[in-house]
Amino acid sequence: MTEAPALADGALPDGARSAAAPALPELAITGATGTVGRLTAEELARGGAALRLLARDSARAPQLPRAAIMACTYCDDELARAALVGVRTLLMVSADEEPQWLEQQLGFVAAAVDAGVEHIVYLSTQGASATSTFTFGRSHFATEEAIRASGMAWTILRSAFPLDLVALLPGADDTVQGPAGEGRVAAVAKLDVARAAAAVLRDPAAHAGRTYELTGPRALSFHEIAATLTAATGRRIRYLDETVEEGRRWRAATGASEMRVEAWVSTYTAIAAGENEHVSGDVELLTGRPPVALEELVGL
Ligand SMILES: NC(=O)c1ccc[n+]([C@@H]2O[C@H](COP(=O)([O-])OP(=O)(O)OC[C@H]3O[C@@H](n4cnc5c(N)ncnc54)[C@H](OP(=O)(O)O)[C@@H]3O)[C@@H](O)[C@H]2O)c1
């Protein structure tokens, strides 16, 4: 640590939260135990920012200079309100893993309003709309709508499919399979999403009322993805364009919930429908550098 934190590294006693709020950092990040939240926090910490890291499990939050770690979950509005008192700018990393995630996120947005948060930056998904093929895209849009109507200043970051996940798609049988047809995906590296988020959080007023689309440099077909991964790994990776029913069947057999299976399958059908092929210049606009390509990510 380069400087004593406003409060120690996470050992903040629950009862001290409200009373100590004025001394806490005014810039807060949720999802600090996840990839995008952590990378954003690290990016900002490198520039000397004081951060309030909000985590479901404080023990897993990154230890950063000038960072206070506070317990917070979207499932507990009271805890969220207490964790947000004194926050001026908030990065809300979306949480799409639980059945009630939309209701929980809407509760969290309301808690942010109650706590007096001035500006909220929401990590949404590319193509979010009331009619998105990607089922979670509809819930992201509903969250966006609540944020736009909240009275807080806002910035929406619509992130494309994670490039990091693209590299992990081949199964043990060296096959990438999904009902994506000949569709293309403008996948973006999580590091680029984090750098873009950090740029917005450094100067939120300059980005108020704006929606950014964070994509990679190119829209890739799954045949191209398979070819690039083949070149990078030396394995013969192929793309199997399965039907929607085939896609549902084997994913359901993994024991995943129906909600998760539909989200999974509709990730691919959205790509087939062309809803994830738009390439934007927003990563470079925000970060000053071109987004990472798949070739670079896999070391080619
Ligand atoms: N197509 C896509 O896949 C796509 C595209 C755009 C955006 N996104 C969104 O981007 C988000 C962040 O990506 P990531 O790579 O950083 O994901 P990640 O590594 O899974 O991190 C998710 C973070 O959210 C936290 N979280 C989950 N549920 C929560 C809840 N109910 N209350 C409070 N915090 C909660 C997690 O906490 P724990 O560590 O305690 O689990 C974790 O810190 C994803 O959740 C997803 O919604 C995905």
PDB file of C-alpha atoms in Angstrom, residues 109-226:
ATOM      1  CA  VAL A 109     -30.713   0.664  -8.425  1.00  0.00           C
ATOM      2  CA  ALA A 110     -33.423   1.864  -6.014  1.00  0.00           C
ATOM      3  CA  ALA A 111     -30.978   1.472  -3.117  1.00  0.00           C
ATOM      4  CA  ALA A 112     -28.459   3.614  -5.000  1.00  0.00           C
ATOM      5  CA  VAL A 113     -31.072   6.355  -5.411  1.00  0.00           C
ATOM      6  CA  ASP A 114     -31.984   6.153  -1.716  1.00  0.00           C
ATOM      7  CA  ALA A 115     -28.328   6.342  -0.710  1.00  0.00           C
ATOM      8  CA  GLY A 116     -27.829   9.513  -2.791  1.00  0.00           C
ATOM      9  CA  VAL A 117     -25.540   8.123  -5.507  1.00  0.00           C
ATOM     10  CA  GLU A 118     -25.069  10.868  -8.102  1.00  0.00           C
ATOM     11  CA  HIS A 119     -23.868   8.956 -11.171  1.00  0.00           C
ATOM     12  CA  ILE A 120     -24.274   5.284 -11.995  1.00  0.00           C
ATOM     13  CA  VAL A 121     -22.300   3.470 -14.697  1.00  0.00           C
ATOM     14  CA  TYR A 122     -23.971   0.206 -15.662  1.00  0.00           C
ATOM     15  CA  LEU A 123     -22.301  -2.729 -17.387  1.00  0.00           C
ATOM     16  CA  SER A 124     -24.923  -3.943 -19.837  1.00  0.00           C
ATOM     17  CA  THR A 125     -24.747  -6.156 -22.882  1.00  0.00           C
ATOM     18  CA  GLN A 126     -24.500  -5.479 -26.625  1.00  0.00           C
ATOM     19  CA  GLY A 127     -27.900  -5.482 -28.306  1.00  0.00           C
ATOM     20  CA  ALA A 128     -29.833  -4.965 -25.066  1.00  0.00           C
ATOM     21  CA  SER A 129     -33.460  -4.235 -25.927  1.00  0.00           C
ATOM     22  CA  ALA A 130     -36.984  -5.201 -24.942  1.00  0.00           C
ATOM     23  CA  THR A 131     -36.982  -7.695 -27.807  1.00  0.00           C
ATOM     24  CA  SER A 132     -33.393  -9.014 -27.695  1.00  0.00           C
ATOM     25  CA  THR A 133     -32.980 -12.567 -28.917  1.00  0.00           C
ATOM     26  CA  PHE A 134     -30.455 -13.015 -26.070  1.00  0.00           C
ATOM     27  CA  THR A 135     -32.852 -13.524 -23.170  1.00  0.00           C
ATOM     28  CA  PHE A 136     -30.630 -11.719 -20.667  1.00  0.00           C
ATOM     29  CA  GLY A 137     -30.455  -8.772 -23.095  1.00  0.00           C
ATOM     30  CA  ARG A 138     -34.076  -8.017 -22.169  1.00  0.00           C
ATOM     31  CA  SER A 139     -33.277  -7.940 -18.450  1.00  0.00           C
ATOM     32  CA  HIS A 140     -30.237  -5.768 -19.062  1.00  0.00           C
ATOM     33  CA  PHE A 141     -32.490  -3.389 -20.997  1.00  0.00           C
ATOM     34  CA  ALA A 142     -35.042  -3.325 -18.162  1.00  0.00           C
ATOM     35  CA  THR A 143     -32.210  -2.421 -15.779  1.00  0.00           C
ATOM     36  CA  GLU A 144     -31.039   0.288 -18.176  1.00  0.00           C
ATOM     37  CA  GLU A 145     -34.578   1.693 -18.308  1.00  0.00           C
ATOM     38  CA  ALA A 146     -34.785   1.801 -14.509  1.00  0.00           C
ATOM     39  CA  ILE A 147     -31.441   3.589 -14.392  1.00  0.00           C
ATOM     40  CA  ARG A 148     -32.478   6.123 -17.045  1.00  0.00           C
ATOM     41  CA  ALA A 149     -35.647   6.863 -15.072  1.00  0.00           C
ATOM     42  CA  SER A 150     -33.906   6.974 -11.693  1.00  0.00           C
ATOM     43  CA  GLY A 151     -32.921  10.640 -11.602  1.00  0.00           C
ATOM     44  CA  MET A 152     -29.234   9.722 -11.185  1.00  0.00           C
ATOM     45  CA  ALA A 153     -26.801  10.740 -13.907  1.00  0.00           C
ATOM     46  CA  TRP A 154     -25.970   7.605 -15.889  1.00  0.00           C
ATOM     47  CA  THR A 155     -23.659   6.019 -18.396  1.00  0.00           C
ATOM     48  CA  ILE A 156     -24.392   2.658 -20.017  1.00  0.00           C
ATOM     49  CA  LEU A 157     -21.589   0.385 -21.183  1.00  0.00           C
ATOM     50  CA  ARG A 158     -22.971  -2.285 -23.518  1.00  0.00           C
ATOM     51  CA  SER A 159     -20.309  -4.933 -23.645  1.00  0.00           C
ATOM     52  CA  ALA A 160     -20.077  -7.457 -26.456  1.00  0.00           C
ATOM     53  CA  PHE A 161     -19.602 -11.174 -25.841  1.00  0.00           C
ATOM     54  CA  PRO A 162     -16.338 -11.666 -23.929  1.00  0.00           C
ATOM     55  CA  LEU A 163     -13.381 -12.479 -26.176  1.00  0.00           C
ATOM     56  CA  ASP A 164     -11.802 -14.243 -23.210  1.00  0.00           C
ATOM     57  CA  LEU A 165     -14.685 -16.745 -23.310  1.00  0.00           C
ATOM     58  CA  VAL A 166     -14.339 -17.233 -27.065  1.00  0.00           C
ATOM     59  CA  ALA A 167     -10.868 -18.610 -26.456  1.00  0.00           C
ATOM     60  CA  LEU A 168     -12.312 -21.102 -23.967  1.00  0.00           C
ATOM     61  CA  LEU A 169     -15.210 -22.344 -26.108  1.00  0.00           C
ATOM     62  CA  PRO A 170     -13.723 -25.561 -27.544  1.00  0.00           C
ATOM     63  CA  GLY A 171     -14.673 -28.604 -25.508  1.00  0.00           C
ATOM     64  CA  ALA A 172     -12.511 -31.669 -24.854  1.00  0.00           C
ATOM     65  CA  ASP A 173     -13.567 -32.912 -28.307  1.00  0.00           C
ATOM     66  CA  ASP A 174     -12.027 -29.786 -29.905  1.00  0.00           C
ATOM     67  CA  THR A 175     -15.451 -28.647 -31.058  1.00  0.00           C
ATOM     68  CA  VAL A 176     -17.115 -25.283 -30.653  1.00  0.00           C
ATOM     69  CA  GLN A 177     -20.808 -25.946 -30.915  1.00  0.00           C
ATOM     70  CA  GLY A 178     -23.862 -23.733 -30.845  1.00  0.00           C
ATOM     71  CA  PRO A 179     -26.743 -22.611 -33.060  1.00  0.00           C
ATOM     72  CA  ALA A 180     -24.957 -19.511 -34.359  1.00  0.00           C
ATOM     73  CA  GLY A 181     -25.221 -20.371 -38.069  1.00  0.00           C
ATOM     74  CA  GLU A 182     -23.032 -18.064 -40.128  1.00  0.00           C
ATOM     75  CA  GLY A 183     -23.506 -15.228 -37.642  1.00  0.00           C
ATOM     76  CA  ARG A 184     -20.657 -13.016 -36.471  1.00  0.00           C
ATOM     77  CA  VAL A 185     -19.701 -11.797 -33.025  1.00  0.00           C
ATOM     78  CA  ALA A 186     -17.769  -8.603 -32.287  1.00  0.00           C
ATOM     79  CA  ALA A 187     -16.333 -10.096 -29.090  1.00  0.00           C
ATOM     80  CA  VAL A 188     -14.377  -7.801 -26.770  1.00  0.00           C
ATOM     81  CA  ALA A 189     -11.629  -8.524 -24.253  1.00  0.00           C
ATOM     82  CA  LYS A 190     -12.632  -8.056 -20.625  1.00  0.00           C
ATOM     83  CA  LEU A 191      -9.503  -5.964 -20.151  1.00  0.00           C
ATOM     84  CA  ASP A 192     -10.793  -3.536 -22.778  1.00  0.00           C
ATOM     85  CA  VAL A 193     -14.150  -3.375 -21.013  1.00  0.00           C
ATOM     86  CA  ALA A 194     -12.371  -2.614 -17.753  1.00  0.00           C
ATOM     87  CA  ARG A 195     -10.144   0.039 -19.312  1.00  0.00           C
ATOM     88  CA  ALA A 196     -13.192   1.675 -20.900  1.00  0.00           C
ATOM     89  CA  ALA A 197     -15.075   1.583 -17.597  1.00  0.00           C
ATOM     90  CA  ALA A 198     -12.088   3.115 -15.822  1.00  0.00           C
ATOM     91  CA  ALA A 199     -11.946   5.932 -18.376  1.00  0.00           C
ATOM     92  CA  VAL A 200     -15.602   6.753 -17.733  1.00  0.00           C
ATOM     93  CA  LEU A 201     -15.185   6.569 -13.963  1.00  0.00           C
ATOM     94  CA  ARG A 202     -12.221   8.966 -14.031  1.00  0.00           C
ATOM     95  CA  ASP A 203     -14.425  11.703 -15.488  1.00  0.00           C
ATOM     96  CA  PRO A 204     -18.064  10.647 -15.194  1.00  0.00           C
ATOM     97  CA  ALA A 205     -19.582  14.047 -15.967  1.00  0.00           C
ATOM     98  CA  ALA A 206     -18.030  13.954 -19.449  1.00  0.00           C
ATOM     99  CA  HIS A 207     -19.930  10.718 -20.156  1.00  0.00           C
ATOM    100  CA  ALA A 208     -23.296  11.484 -18.548  1.00  0.00           C
ATOM    101  CA  GLY A 209     -26.307  10.396 -20.601  1.00  0.00           C
ATOM    102  CA  ARG A 210     -24.174   8.363 -23.009  1.00  0.00           C
ATOM    103  CA  THR A 211     -24.419   4.740 -24.057  1.00  0.00           C
ATOM    104  CA  TYR A 212     -21.234   3.122 -25.310  1.00  0.00           C
ATOM    105  CA  GLU A 213     -20.972  -0.116 -27.229  1.00  0.00           C
ATOM    106  CA  LEU A 214     -17.790  -1.938 -26.264  1.00  0.00           C
ATOM    107  CA  THR A 215     -16.721  -4.331 -28.993  1.00  0.00           C
ATOM    108  CA  GLY A 216     -13.590  -5.923 -30.290  1.00  0.00           C
ATOM    109  CA  PRO A 217     -11.924  -4.823 -33.539  1.00  0.00           C
ATOM    110  CA  ARG A 218     -13.731  -7.295 -35.848  1.00  0.00           C
ATOM    111  CA  ALA A 219     -16.881  -9.371 -36.047  1.00  0.00           C
ATOM    112  CA  LEU A 220     -15.818 -13.016 -36.196  1.00  0.00           C
ATOM    113  CA  SER A 221     -17.704 -15.989 -37.598  1.00  0.00           C
ATOM    114  CA  PHE A 222     -17.400 -19.232 -35.670  1.00  0.00           C
ATOM    115  CA  HIS A 223     -15.507 -20.779 -38.591  1.00  0.00           C
ATOM    116  CA  GLU A 224     -12.952 -17.970 -38.258  1.00  0.00           C
ATOM    117  CA  ILE A 225     -12.828 -18.446 -34.493  1.00  0.00           C
ATOM    118  CA  ALA A 226     -12.189 -22.178 -34.955  1.00  0.00           C
TER     119      ALA A 226
END
